[in-house]
Coordinates of C-alpha atoms in Angstrom, one line a residue:
Chain A
M16 CA 100.9 104.8 108.1
T17 CA 100.4 106.7 111.3
R18 CA 98.1 109.4 112.6
S19 CA 100.8 112.0 111.8
D20 CA 100.3 111.2 108.1
D21 CA 96.7 112.0 108.1
E22 CA 97.2 115.7 107.3
G23 CA 95.5 117.0 110.5
G24 CA 93.0 114.3 110.8
L25 CA 90.8 115.6 108.0
R26 CA 87.7 113.5 107.6
V27 CA 86.9 112.6 104.0
A28 CA 83.2 113.1 104.0
L29 CA 82.7 111.4 100.6
C30 CA 79.0 111.0 101.0
E31 CA 78.4 114.7 101.7
P32 CA 77.6 117.1 98.9
G33 CA 80.9 118.2 97.2
G34 CA 82.9 115.7 99.1
F35 CA 83.6 113.4 96.3
V36 CA 84.4 116.1 93.8
A37 CA 86.9 117.6 96.3
L38 CA 88.6 114.2 96.4
Y39 CA 88.6 114.0 92.6
R40 CA 90.1 117.5 92.2
R41 CA 92.8 116.7 94.8
E42 CA 93.8 113.2 93.6
S43 CA 92.9 112.8 89.9
E44 CA 96.3 113.9 88.6
L45 CA 98.1 111.6 90.9
V46 CA 95.9 108.7 89.9
L47 CA 96.4 109.5 86.2
T48 CA 100.2 109.6 86.7
F49 CA 100.0 106.3 88.6
C50 CA 98.1 104.7 85.7
A51 CA 100.2 106.3 82.9
R52 CA 103.4 104.9 84.4
R53 CA 102.0 101.4 84.3
V54 CA 100.3 101.3 81.0
L55 CA 102.6 103.7 79.2
D56 CA 99.8 105.3 77.2
A57 CA 98.0 108.6 78.0
E58 CA 94.6 107.7 76.5
T59 CA 94.4 104.3 78.2
A60 CA 95.6 105.9 81.5
L61 CA 92.8 108.6 81.3
D62 CA 90.2 105.9 80.6
I63 CA 91.4 103.8 83.6
T64 CA 91.5 106.9 85.8
A65 CA 87.9 107.8 84.8
E66 CA 86.7 104.2 85.6
T67 CA 88.6 104.2 88.9
F68 CA 86.8 107.4 90.0
A69 CA 83.5 106.1 88.7
Q70 CA 83.9 102.9 90.7
A71 CA 85.0 104.9 93.8
F72 CA 81.9 107.1 93.4
R73 CA 79.6 104.1 93.2
G74 CA 81.3 102.5 96.2
R75 CA 81.8 105.6 98.3
A76 CA 79.2 104.6 100.9
S77 CA 81.4 101.6 101.8
F78 CA 84.6 103.7 102.3
R79 CA 85.5 103.5 105.9
G80 CA 88.7 105.6 106.0
T81 CA 88.9 109.0 107.7
T82 CA 92.0 110.6 106.3
R83 CA 93.2 111.9 102.9
A84 CA 96.0 109.3 102.9
Q85 CA 93.5 106.5 103.3
A86 CA 91.3 107.9 100.6
R87 CA 94.3 108.1 98.3
A88 CA 95.3 104.5 99.1
W89 CA 91.7 103.4 98.4
L90 CA 91.8 105.0 95.0
L91 CA 95.1 103.5 94.1
T92 CA 93.9 100.1 95.1
I93 CA 91.0 100.5 92.7
A94 CA 93.3 101.8 90.0
R95 CA 95.7 98.9 90.5
R96 CA 92.9 96.4 90.1
Q97 CA 91.8 98.1 86.9
I98 CA 95.3 98.1 85.5
A99 CA 95.8 94.4 86.3
R100 CA 92.5 93.7 84.6
Y101 CA 93.4 95.7 81.6
L102 CA 96.8 94.0 81.2
R103 CA 95.3 90.6 81.7
R104 CA 92.4 90.9 79.3
G105 CA 93.6 93.6 77.0
A106 CA 90.2 95.4 77.4
L107 CA 89.1 98.3 79.6
D108 CA 86.3 97.9 82.1
R109 CA 83.8 100.7 81.6
R110 CA 80.8 99.5 83.6
A111 CA 80.8 102.1 86.3
L112 CA 81.3 104.9 83.8
R113 CA 78.4 103.6 81.7
R114 CA 76.1 103.3 84.8
L115 CA 76.8 106.9 85.7
A116 CA 76.5 108.0 82.1
I117 CA 79.7 109.9 82.3
Q118 CA 80.9 111.5 79.0
M119 CA 84.6 111.0 78.5
P120 CA 86.5 114.1 77.4
Q121 CA 88.3 114.2 74.1
L122 CA 92.1 113.9 74.5
D123 CA 93.9 115.9 71.8
P124 CA 97.5 115.1 70.9
D125 CA 98.9 118.1 72.9
Q126 CA 97.2 116.9 76.0
A127 CA 98.3 113.3 75.5
E128 CA 101.9 114.6 75.2
E129 CA 101.5 116.7 78.3
I130 CA 100.3 113.7 80.3
E131 CA 103.2 111.7 79.0
R132 CA 105.6 114.6 80.0
R133 CA 104.2 114.9 83.5
A134 CA 104.3 111.1 84.0
G135 CA 107.9 111.0 82.8
L136 CA 107.0 108.2 80.3
Q137 CA 110.0 109.0 78.0
A138 CA 112.4 108.2 80.8
I139 CA 110.5 105.1 81.7
R140 CA 110.6 103.9 78.0
A141 CA 114.3 104.6 77.8
E142 CA 114.9 102.7 81.0
L143 CA 112.8 99.8 79.8
G144 CA 114.9 99.6 76.6
E145 CA 118.1 99.7 78.7
Q146 CA 116.9 97.1 81.1
L147 CA 115.8 94.8 78.2
A148 CA 119.3 95.1 76.8
R149 CA 120.8 94.1 80.2
L150 CA 118.8 90.9 80.4
N151 CA 120.8 87.8 79.5
A152 CA 120.0 86.5 76.0
D153 CA 118.1 83.4 77.2
Q154 CA 115.7 85.5 79.3
R155 CA 115.3 88.1 76.6
D156 CA 114.4 85.5 74.0
A157 CA 111.9 83.9 76.3
L158 CA 110.3 87.2 77.1
R159 CA 110.2 88.3 73.4
L160 CA 108.4 85.0 72.4
R161 CA 106.0 85.1 75.3
V162 CA 105.1 88.8 75.6
V163 CA 105.8 90.4 72.2
E164 CA 104.8 87.4 70.0
Q165 CA 102.2 86.2 72.5
R166 CA 103.1 82.6 72.2
S167 CA 102.0 80.0 74.7
Y168 CA 104.6 78.6 77.1
A169 CA 104.6 75.3 75.3
E170 CA 105.5 77.1 72.0
V171 CA 108.2 79.2 73.8
A172 CA 109.7 76.0 75.2
C173 CA 109.5 74.3 71.8
S174 CA 111.2 77.2 70.0
L175 CA 114.0 77.5 72.5
G176 CA 114.5 73.7 73.0
I177 CA 113.8 73.8 76.7
T178 CA 111.2 72.4 79.0
E179 CA 108.0 74.3 79.6
A180 CA 108.9 74.8 83.3
T181 CA 112.2 76.4 82.3
A182 CA 110.4 78.6 79.8
R183 CA 108.1 79.8 82.6
A184 CA 111.0 80.3 84.9
R185 CA 112.9 82.4 82.3
V186 CA 110.0 84.6 81.6
S187 CA 109.2 85.0 85.2
R188 CA 112.8 85.9 86.1
A189 CA 113.0 88.4 83.2
L190 CA 109.7 90.1 84.3
R191 CA 110.9 90.2 87.9
A192 CA 114.2 91.8 86.9
L193 CA 112.5 94.4 84.8
S194 CA 110.0 95.1 87.5
A195 CA 112.7 95.5 90.1
A196 CA 114.7 97.8 87.9
L197 CA 111.7 99.9 86.8
E198 CA 109.9 100.0 90.1
P199 CA 111.5 103.2 91.4
K200 CA 110.6 104.9 88.1
T201 CA 107.0 103.7 87.8
S202 CA 105.9 104.2 91.4
L203 CA 104.8 107.5 92.9
N204 CA 106.9 108.7 95.8
A205 CA 106.9 106.3 98.7
A206 CA 104.9 108.6 101.0
E207 CA 102.1 108.9 98.4
E208 CA 101.7 105.2 98.0
S209 CA 102.2 103.9 101.6
W210 CA 99.0 103.1 103.5
T211 CA 97.4 100.8 105.9
S212 CA 93.9 99.6 105.2
P213 CA 91.2 101.8 106.6
Chain B
M24 CA 103.4 124.3 89.4
D25 CA 101.8 123.0 86.2
K26 CA 98.3 124.1 85.4
P27 CA 95.5 121.5 85.7
L28 CA 95.0 119.2 82.7
K29 CA 92.0 120.2 80.6
A30 CA 90.8 116.6 80.2
L31 CA 90.9 116.0 83.9
Q32 CA 89.0 119.3 84.5
E33 CA 86.3 118.2 82.1
L34 CA 86.1 114.8 83.7
G35 CA 85.8 116.5 87.1
D36 CA 82.9 118.6 85.8
E37 CA 81.2 115.3 84.8
F38 CA 81.6 113.9 88.3
E39 CA 80.3 117.2 89.7
R40 CA 77.2 116.8 87.6
V41 CA 76.7 113.2 88.6
E42 CA 77.1 114.0 92.3
R43 CA 74.6 116.8 92.0
E44 CA 72.0 114.6 90.2
Q45 CA 72.3 111.5 92.4
P46 CA 70.9 111.4 96.0
P47 CA 73.6 110.9 98.7
P48 CA 74.2 107.2 99.4
R49 CA 73.3 105.5 102.6
R50 CA 76.1 104.0 104.6
A51 CA 76.5 100.3 103.7
R52 CA 75.4 98.0 106.5
R53 CA 76.4 94.4 106.5
R54 CA 73.6 92.0 107.1
R55 CA 73.5 88.2 106.8
R56 CA 70.4 86.5 105.9
R57 CA 69.7 83.0 107.1
L58 CA 67.0 80.7 106.1
P59 CA 64.9 79.6 109.1
L60 CA 65.9 76.0 109.9
L61 CA 62.3 74.9 109.4
V62 CA 62.2 76.1 105.8
V63 CA 65.0 73.8 104.6
P64 CA 63.3 70.4 105.3
G65 CA 60.2 72.0 103.8
M66 CA 62.1 72.8 100.6
L67 CA 63.4 69.3 100.4
V68 CA 59.9 67.8 100.6
V69 CA 58.7 70.1 97.8
A70 CA 61.7 69.2 95.6
A71 CA 61.1 65.4 96.2
A72 CA 57.4 65.8 95.4
A73 CA 58.2 67.6 92.2
M74 CA 60.8 65.0 91.1
A75 CA 58.3 62.2 91.8
A76 CA 55.6 64.0 89.7
S77 CA 57.9 64.4 86.6
A78 CA 58.8 60.7 86.5
I79 CA 62.2 61.6 85.1
L80 CA 65.2 62.2 87.2
T81 CA 67.0 65.5 87.0
G82 CA 70.7 65.9 86.6
E83 CA 73.2 68.8 86.6
P84 CA 72.3 71.7 84.4
V85 CA 73.9 72.3 81.0
R86 CA 76.9 74.6 81.2
N87 CA 78.8 76.9 78.8
P88 CA 82.0 75.3 77.4
P89 CA 85.0 75.9 79.7
G90 CA 86.6 79.3 79.2
L91 CA 83.6 80.8 77.5
A92 CA 82.0 83.6 79.4
F93 CA 79.4 86.0 78.1
R94 CA 79.7 89.7 79.0
A95 CA 76.9 92.2 79.3
D96 CA 78.4 94.7 76.9
E97 CA 79.9 92.4 74.3
G98 CA 78.8 90.0 71.6
L99 CA 75.4 88.7 72.4
G100 CA 75.4 90.1 75.9
K101 CA 73.8 88.3 78.9
P102 CA 70.2 87.1 79.2
K103 CA 67.9 89.4 81.1
P104 CA 66.1 87.1 83.5
A105 CA 62.8 89.1 83.5
T106 CA 62.5 88.5 79.7
I107 CA 62.7 84.7 79.7
D108 CA 59.5 83.3 78.4
L109 CA 58.8 79.6 77.8
L110 CA 56.2 79.7 75.0
D111 CA 53.1 77.5 75.4
L112 CA 54.3 75.6 72.4
R113 CA 54.8 71.9 72.8
V114 CA 55.7 69.6 70.0
A115 CA 55.7 65.8 70.4
D116 CA 58.9 64.0 69.6
P117 CA 58.5 61.2 66.9
D118 CA 59.7 58.7 69.5
G119 CA 57.6 60.1 72.4
G120 CA 59.1 61.2 75.7
P121 CA 59.2 64.8 77.0
P122 CA 57.9 67.2 74.3
W123 CA 60.0 69.8 72.5
G124 CA 59.5 73.4 73.4
M125 CA 60.9 76.9 72.8
R126 CA 61.6 79.9 74.8
T127 CA 62.4 83.5 74.0
L128 CA 64.6 86.0 75.9
R129 CA 66.3 89.4 75.5
T130 CA 69.9 90.1 76.3
T131 CA 71.5 93.0 77.9
R132 CA 72.5 94.2 74.4
G133 CA 68.9 94.3 73.3
L134 CA 69.0 91.2 71.1
G135 CA 66.1 88.8 70.9
C136 CA 67.0 85.1 71.2
V137 CA 65.3 81.7 71.0
Q138 CA 66.3 78.4 72.6
V139 CA 64.8 75.0 71.8
G140 CA 64.9 71.8 73.9
R141 CA 62.9 69.2 75.7
V142 CA 60.4 70.3 78.3
V143 CA 59.9 68.7 81.7
D144 CA 57.9 70.4 84.5
D145 CA 57.8 73.6 82.4
K146 CA 61.5 73.8 82.2
L147 CA 63.6 73.7 79.0
G148 CA 66.5 71.4 78.9
V149 CA 68.2 68.4 77.3
L150 CA 68.1 64.7 77.8
G151 CA 71.0 62.5 78.9
Q152 CA 71.1 60.3 75.8
D153 CA 72.9 60.3 72.4
G154 CA 76.2 60.8 74.1
A155 CA 75.1 63.7 76.2
F156 CA 75.8 63.6 80.0
G157 CA 77.2 60.1 79.7
N158 CA 73.8 58.8 78.6
D159 CA 72.5 59.0 82.2
G160 CA 68.9 59.2 81.0
R161 CA 68.2 62.2 83.2
F162 CA 66.8 65.6 82.3
H163 CA 69.3 68.5 82.4
E164 CA 67.9 72.0 82.6
L165 CA 69.2 74.5 80.0
P166 CA 70.0 77.7 81.9
A167 CA 69.2 80.8 79.8
D168 CA 72.8 81.9 80.0
V169 CA 74.0 79.0 77.9
L170 CA 73.8 81.2 74.9
T171 CA 75.8 78.7 72.8
Q172 CA 72.5 76.9 72.6
A173 CA 70.6 80.0 71.5
Q174 CA 70.0 81.9 68.2
C175 CA 69.8 85.7 68.5
Q176 CA 68.8 88.6 66.3
Q177 CA 68.4 92.3 66.4
P178 CA 64.8 93.4 67.0
D179 CA 63.1 95.7 64.5
G180 CA 61.9 99.2 65.2
A181 CA 58.8 98.0 67.0
G182 CA 60.8 95.5 69.2
H183 CA 59.8 92.4 67.3
V184 CA 62.3 89.7 66.4
F185 CA 62.4 87.9 63.0
L186 CA 64.3 84.7 63.0
A187 CA 64.2 81.4 61.2
V188 CA 66.4 78.4 61.8
S189 CA 66.8 75.2 59.8
Y190 CA 68.6 72.6 61.8
Q191 CA 69.4 69.6 59.6
G192 CA 70.2 67.0 62.2
L193 CA 70.0 67.6 66.0
P194 CA 70.0 64.5 68.3
A195 CA 66.8 63.8 70.1
S196 CA 68.7 64.7 73.3
A197 CA 68.4 68.4 72.1
L198 CA 72.2 68.8 72.8
A199 CA 74.3 69.4 69.7
G200 CA 77.8 68.0 69.4
A201 CA 77.7 65.1 71.8
C202 CA 77.5 62.5 69.0
R203 CA 78.3 62.4 65.3
L204 CA 75.4 62.5 62.8
S205 CA 75.1 59.9 60.1
G206 CA 75.4 62.5 57.4
V207 CA 78.6 64.0 58.8
G208 CA 82.0 62.5 58.0
K209 CA 84.9 62.1 60.5
P210 CA 86.8 65.3 60.9
P211 CA 90.2 65.1 59.2
R212 CA 93.2 64.7 61.5
P213 CA 96.4 66.5 60.4
S214 CA 99.4 64.2 60.3
G215 CA 101.3 64.3 63.6
A216 CA 98.3 65.7 65.5
P217 CA 97.3 63.9 68.7
R218 CA 94.5 61.4 68.4
R219 CA 91.2 62.7 69.7
P220 CA 88.8 60.5 71.6
A221 CA 86.3 59.0 69.1
Q222 CA 83.0 60.7 69.1
P223 CA 80.1 58.2 69.3
R224 CA 77.7 58.0 66.4
C225 CA 74.2 59.3 66.9
P226 CA 71.7 56.4 66.8
A227 CA 69.9 56.8 63.5
A228 CA 66.5 56.6 65.2
D229 CA 67.5 59.6 67.3
E230 CA 68.3 62.1 64.5
R231 CA 65.9 64.9 64.1
I232 CA 65.3 67.7 61.6
L233 CA 64.1 71.0 63.3
Y234 CA 62.6 74.1 61.8
F235 CA 62.0 76.9 64.3
G236 CA 61.9 80.6 64.7
L237 CA 59.9 83.8 65.2
L238 CA 57.8 85.1 62.3
G239 CA 57.1 88.6 63.7
P240 CA 53.8 90.0 64.9
R241 CA 51.8 89.0 61.8
G242 CA 53.0 85.4 61.4
R243 CA 49.9 83.1 61.8
S244 CA 51.2 79.6 60.9
V245 CA 53.6 77.5 58.9
T246 CA 52.9 74.4 56.9
Y247 CA 55.3 71.5 56.1
D248 CA 55.1 68.1 54.5
D249 CA 55.4 65.1 56.9
A250 CA 57.2 61.8 56.0
T251 CA 54.1 60.6 54.0
G252 CA 53.9 63.8 52.0
R253 CA 50.8 65.1 53.9
E254 CA 50.8 68.9 54.5
I255 CA 50.6 69.7 58.2
T256 CA 49.8 73.1 59.6
A257 CA 51.5 74.4 62.8
R258 CA 50.2 77.6 64.3
T259 CA 52.4 80.2 66.0
H260 CA 52.7 81.1 69.7
G261 CA 53.7 84.2 71.7
P262 CA 54.0 87.9 70.8
D263 CA 56.7 87.3 68.2
R264 CA 54.8 84.3 66.8
G265 CA 57.1 81.4 67.4
Y266 CA 56.9 78.1 65.5
L267 CA 58.7 74.8 65.9
V268 CA 58.6 71.7 63.7
V269 CA 60.4 68.4 64.7
L270 CA 60.7 65.7 62.1
R271 CA 62.6 62.5 61.5
P272 CA 65.1 62.6 58.6
S273 CA 63.9 61.5 55.2
A274 CA 65.1 61.1 51.7
T275 CA 64.7 64.8 51.1
R276 CA 65.8 65.9 54.6
R277 CA 69.2 64.4 55.3
P278 CA 70.9 64.8 58.8
S279 CA 73.8 66.7 57.3
G280 CA 74.5 68.8 60.4
R281 CA 73.7 72.0 58.4
F282 CA 72.5 74.8 60.6
V283 CA 71.1 77.7 58.6
P284 CA 69.8 80.8 60.4
S285 CA 68.1 83.5 58.5
P286 CA 65.8 86.4 59.3
T287 CA 62.8 84.7 57.6
P288 CA 62.0 81.1 56.5
L289 CA 64.1 80.1 53.6
S290 CA 63.8 76.3 53.2
G291 CA 62.4 73.2 54.7
L292 CA 58.8 74.4 55.3
A293 CA 56.1 74.4 52.6
S294 CA 54.5 77.8 53.3
V295 CA 54.2 80.6 55.7
H296 CA 50.8 82.3 56.4
Y297 CA 50.5 85.9 57.7
D298 CA 47.6 88.1 58.9
D299 CA 46.6 90.4 56.0
A300 CA 49.5 89.4 53.7
P301 CA 49.9 86.9 50.8
I302 CA 50.9 83.4 51.7
C303 CA 54.6 82.8 51.2
R304 CA 55.3 79.5 49.3
I305 CA 58.8 78.2 50.1
R306 CA 60.7 77.3 46.9
S307 CA 63.0 74.3 46.8
P308 CA 66.7 75.3 46.8
R309 CA 66.9 73.1 43.7
A310 CA 64.3 75.1 41.8
L311 CA 65.3 77.4 39.0
G312 CA 66.7 80.5 40.6
G313 CA 67.3 78.7 43.9
A314 CA 65.6 79.3 47.3
K315 CA 64.1 82.7 48.2
P316 CA 63.5 83.9 51.7
C317 CA 59.9 84.9 52.7
P318 CA 59.4 88.7 53.0
P319 CA 59.7 90.1 56.6
V320 CA 55.9 90.8 56.9
G321 CA 55.3 93.3 59.6
Y322 CA 58.9 94.4 59.9
V323 CA 59.3 98.0 61.1
A324 CA 62.7 99.5 60.1
P325 CA 64.4 101.0 63.1
S326 CA 64.4 104.8 62.8
G327 CA 67.1 107.1 64.1
P328 CA 68.7 110.4 63.2
R329 CA 70.9 110.4 60.1
V330 CA 74.5 110.7 60.9
N331 CA 77.1 112.5 58.8
A332 CA 80.8 112.4 58.7
G333 CA 81.1 115.7 60.5
Q334 CA 79.6 114.1 63.6
V335 CA 81.8 111.0 63.7
S336 CA 85.0 111.8 61.9
T337 CA 88.1 111.4 64.1
P338 CA 91.7 110.4 63.6
V339 CA 92.1 106.7 63.1
R340 CA 95.5 105.1 63.9
A341 CA 96.7 101.8 62.6
T342 CA 99.7 99.8 63.8
V343 CA 101.0 96.4 62.7
S344 CA 103.0 93.8 64.6
R345 CA 106.7 93.8 63.8
K346 CA 106.5 90.2 62.9
P347 CA 103.7 87.8 62.0
V348 CA 102.2 86.4 65.2
K349 CA 99.8 83.6 66.1
P350 CA 96.3 84.9 66.5
P351 CA 95.0 84.1 70.0
W352 CA 91.8 82.5 68.6
P353 CA 89.9 80.6 71.2
R354 CA 88.6 77.0 70.9
V355 CA 90.8 75.9 68.0
P356 CA 90.4 72.1 67.6
V357 CA 93.4 70.0 68.8
G358 CA 95.8 69.4 65.9
V359 CA 94.7 72.4 63.9
E360 CA 97.7 74.6 63.3
I361 CA 97.0 78.4 63.1
P362 CA 99.5 80.1 60.8
R363 CA 101.3 83.2 61.9
M364 CA 99.7 86.4 60.7
W365 CA 100.2 90.1 60.7
K366 CA 98.4 91.6 63.7
L367 CA 96.7 94.9 62.7
T368 CA 95.4 97.1 65.5
I369 CA 93.1 100.0 64.6
A370 CA 92.4 102.6 67.3
F371 CA 90.2 105.7 67.4
R372 CA 88.3 107.7 69.9
A373 CA 84.6 107.2 69.3
R374 CA 82.6 110.4 69.1
L375 CA 79.2 108.7 69.2
S376 CA 78.2 105.7 71.3
A377 CA 77.5 102.3 69.7
D378 CA 75.7 99.2 70.7
A379 CA 74.2 96.1 69.1
Q380 CA 72.2 98.2 66.7
R381 CA 74.5 101.2 66.0
L382 CA 77.8 99.9 65.0
Y383 CA 81.3 100.9 64.1
L384 CA 82.4 98.9 61.1
V385 CA 86.0 98.4 60.0
G386 CA 87.2 97.4 56.5
V387 CA 90.8 96.5 55.7
R388 CA 92.3 95.8 52.3
P389 CA 95.9 95.4 51.3
R390 CA 96.9 97.4 48.2
S391 CA 96.5 95.5 44.9
G392 CA 99.7 93.7 44.1
A393 CA 100.5 93.3 47.8
G394 CA 101.0 89.6 47.4
C395 CA 97.6 88.7 48.8
R396 CA 94.0 89.3 48.1
A397 CA 92.9 89.2 51.7
V398 CA 90.2 91.6 52.8
S399 CA 88.9 91.8 56.2
S400 CA 85.8 93.5 57.5
G401 CA 83.8 93.4 60.7
S402 CA 82.1 95.3 63.4
V403 CA 83.3 96.4 66.8
N404 CA 81.1 93.8 68.5
R405 CA 80.6 95.5 71.9
D406 CA 79.0 98.6 73.4
V407 CA 81.1 101.7 72.9
D408 CA 80.7 105.0 74.9
A409 CA 81.1 108.4 73.3
G410 CA 84.6 109.5 74.0
E411 CA 86.0 106.0 74.5
V412 CA 89.1 104.8 72.7
V413 CA 88.1 101.9 70.5
R414 CA 90.7 99.3 69.6
Y415 CA 89.9 96.8 66.9
T416 CA 92.3 94.0 66.1
T417 CA 92.3 91.9 62.9
Y418 CA 94.8 89.6 61.3
L419 CA 96.1 89.4 57.7
P420 CA 98.1 86.5 56.1
S421 CA 101.8 86.8 56.6
R422 CA 102.3 86.7 52.8
C423 CA 100.8 90.2 52.5
R424 CA 103.3 92.9 51.7
G425 CA 103.3 96.6 51.2
T426 CA 100.6 99.1 52.2
V427 CA 97.3 98.2 53.8
R428 CA 94.5 100.6 53.6
G429 CA 91.3 100.7 55.5
I430 CA 88.2 102.6 56.5
V431 CA 86.1 102.9 59.6
T432 CA 82.4 103.8 59.3
Y433 CA 79.5 104.3 61.6
R434 CA 76.1 102.7 60.9
P435 CA 73.4 104.4 62.9
Q436 CA 70.8 101.7 62.5
P437 CA 70.2 98.4 60.7
D438 CA 69.1 98.5 57.1
G439 CA 66.8 95.5 57.5
P440 CA 66.5 92.2 59.4
E441 CA 70.0 90.8 59.6
Q442 CA 72.2 88.3 61.4
V443 CA 74.4 89.2 64.3
P444 CA 77.1 90.3 64.1
A445 CA 76.7 92.5 61.0
F446 CA 79.6 91.9 58.6
L447 CA 79.3 94.5 56.0
M448 CA 81.7 95.0 53.2
V449 CA 82.6 98.7 53.4
L450 CA 85.5 98.6 51.1
R451 CA 83.9 99.4 47.7
G452 CA 82.3 102.7 48.6
V453 CA 80.4 103.6 51.7
P454 CA 76.9 102.1 51.8
E455 CA 74.1 104.6 52.1
G456 CA 73.3 105.6 55.7
Q457 CA 76.8 105.0 56.9
A458 CA 79.2 107.8 57.8
V459 CA 82.9 107.7 57.4
V460 CA 84.7 107.9 60.7
G461 CA 88.2 107.9 59.2
R462 CA 90.6 106.2 56.8
F463 CA 94.0 104.7 57.6
S464 CA 96.9 103.2 55.9
V465 CA 99.9 101.3 57.3
D466 CA 102.9 99.7 55.8
L467 CA 103.5 96.0 56.5
P468 CA 107.1 95.3 57.5
G469 CA 109.4 93.8 54.9

């Protein structure tokens, strides 16, 4: 990122009154879209967005950036970490929300649908199905056993009659192929995500 | 341009409130603290002096089993350091050596716990013998966060804990599981399963029978019969009136490995004495009518507002895996094959918060004639915030077919002293005091 990206050199005074809320109003929908495209579920995305902003609020004193782009990159880094944690553990982190005693809003089905529409989840799901169909049968079977049926690599290897190393390689290649194919759909536009650390 | 999302607007209002209520933060400054060089040799001298005084060498502390981590908002929670209290209760071991002791603590989820062990230099721990720590003969401190070595219970409305444990066979080391008790057979090994390293037998002279717990604020003493049949009285200690009895096994007290926790004493002791209450005589489990627990004298029922369905009801969604899957249950012994099962996931957005006292309970039952009689019930064993999406996963045998029905209820406070977690059957009508969150049904594939 360069100085020309910093939208006039605006300083993000997060520690001043109203500074954080202004950041929230400006970036929350982008963060929500970012999360929704990765977890493919509106409710979960809203929860992760809320926790992301709660963590950002608690850590705002340590933010050293000076521009809007840097603040956005900072938020997306927190969100990425939350998503990775959620995907790894299958549970949401809510510590910061709890510490701030933030009441989560109710998400009715219409709003959930609207979030999915804005994030373009239907297209991503369709693309995912298409890309799965394009994988070769060996990789697809390995991926199904490991991800859908949640079997261990040893069991995947046993079921397919291959070594554990080969099972790992097939799952890894399948995930990489899916990731490469879906990346343009799941990411926000390049300008929004590009950053250098503050 | 799309208009702003209502949920994000509302969340933004919450951040606005929080920002208004909290003072602006100070800029973080990085500082490194260093111990003055002179302090370090001084600390070494003090440690050496302490070691010499205790006459028993100290080894590495006890640790939780690998892969097991306690979380502040889940299960038992994490110990709160300020609440850890080693009671002034010391009980001699029948073979001598460091005395036995007990400490109490509270967890981040508000549970009250007790831990027992051997005491050296006012520290609770275990001894390196009976297979523990390679029989190194050292003292190993028991950190409070090793909650696998703790018994926990929900406090009553006045904050007191009622808990009684009967431990039929703990090695004198005070560490369970490092050796096999004489009253416990070899675990079966399924054909084809890998051979496990043989567990050493506990020396017969090192087997102990323990009765310990907290009687609540009015518990004065307990009595028990020693090996000669003489009745011994042990008085209680601490605000929750802790007691601890350590005995050798006998003809009537076999080291069977049975571990029985209950809210109040149930067996093993002779009687329990309270302030301003009748003596509770413990009946033999073999007596007509069986054993009966002592009443929880001094127990104050937790109070809280009643909750009705209107306050908690919300749509409950249930989904089932397309195929039976292997449950990812941790710590399954080597060689034990877990069958594939239907994975049932229940999700709802909680309208009220929940914790270790106020619980969301889930009951699941396949329809009659569905090929199985499995019922499953349990609690959402973690803190839940109002507005949070709760996901609860359970597993049903793969032979189940057809429709599965279930119910989610909310229990605003415990009905009495009970074990953690609270497994309540909520399938045959909703117990009084609980409110229905929602019902669900889902068809199993095939």
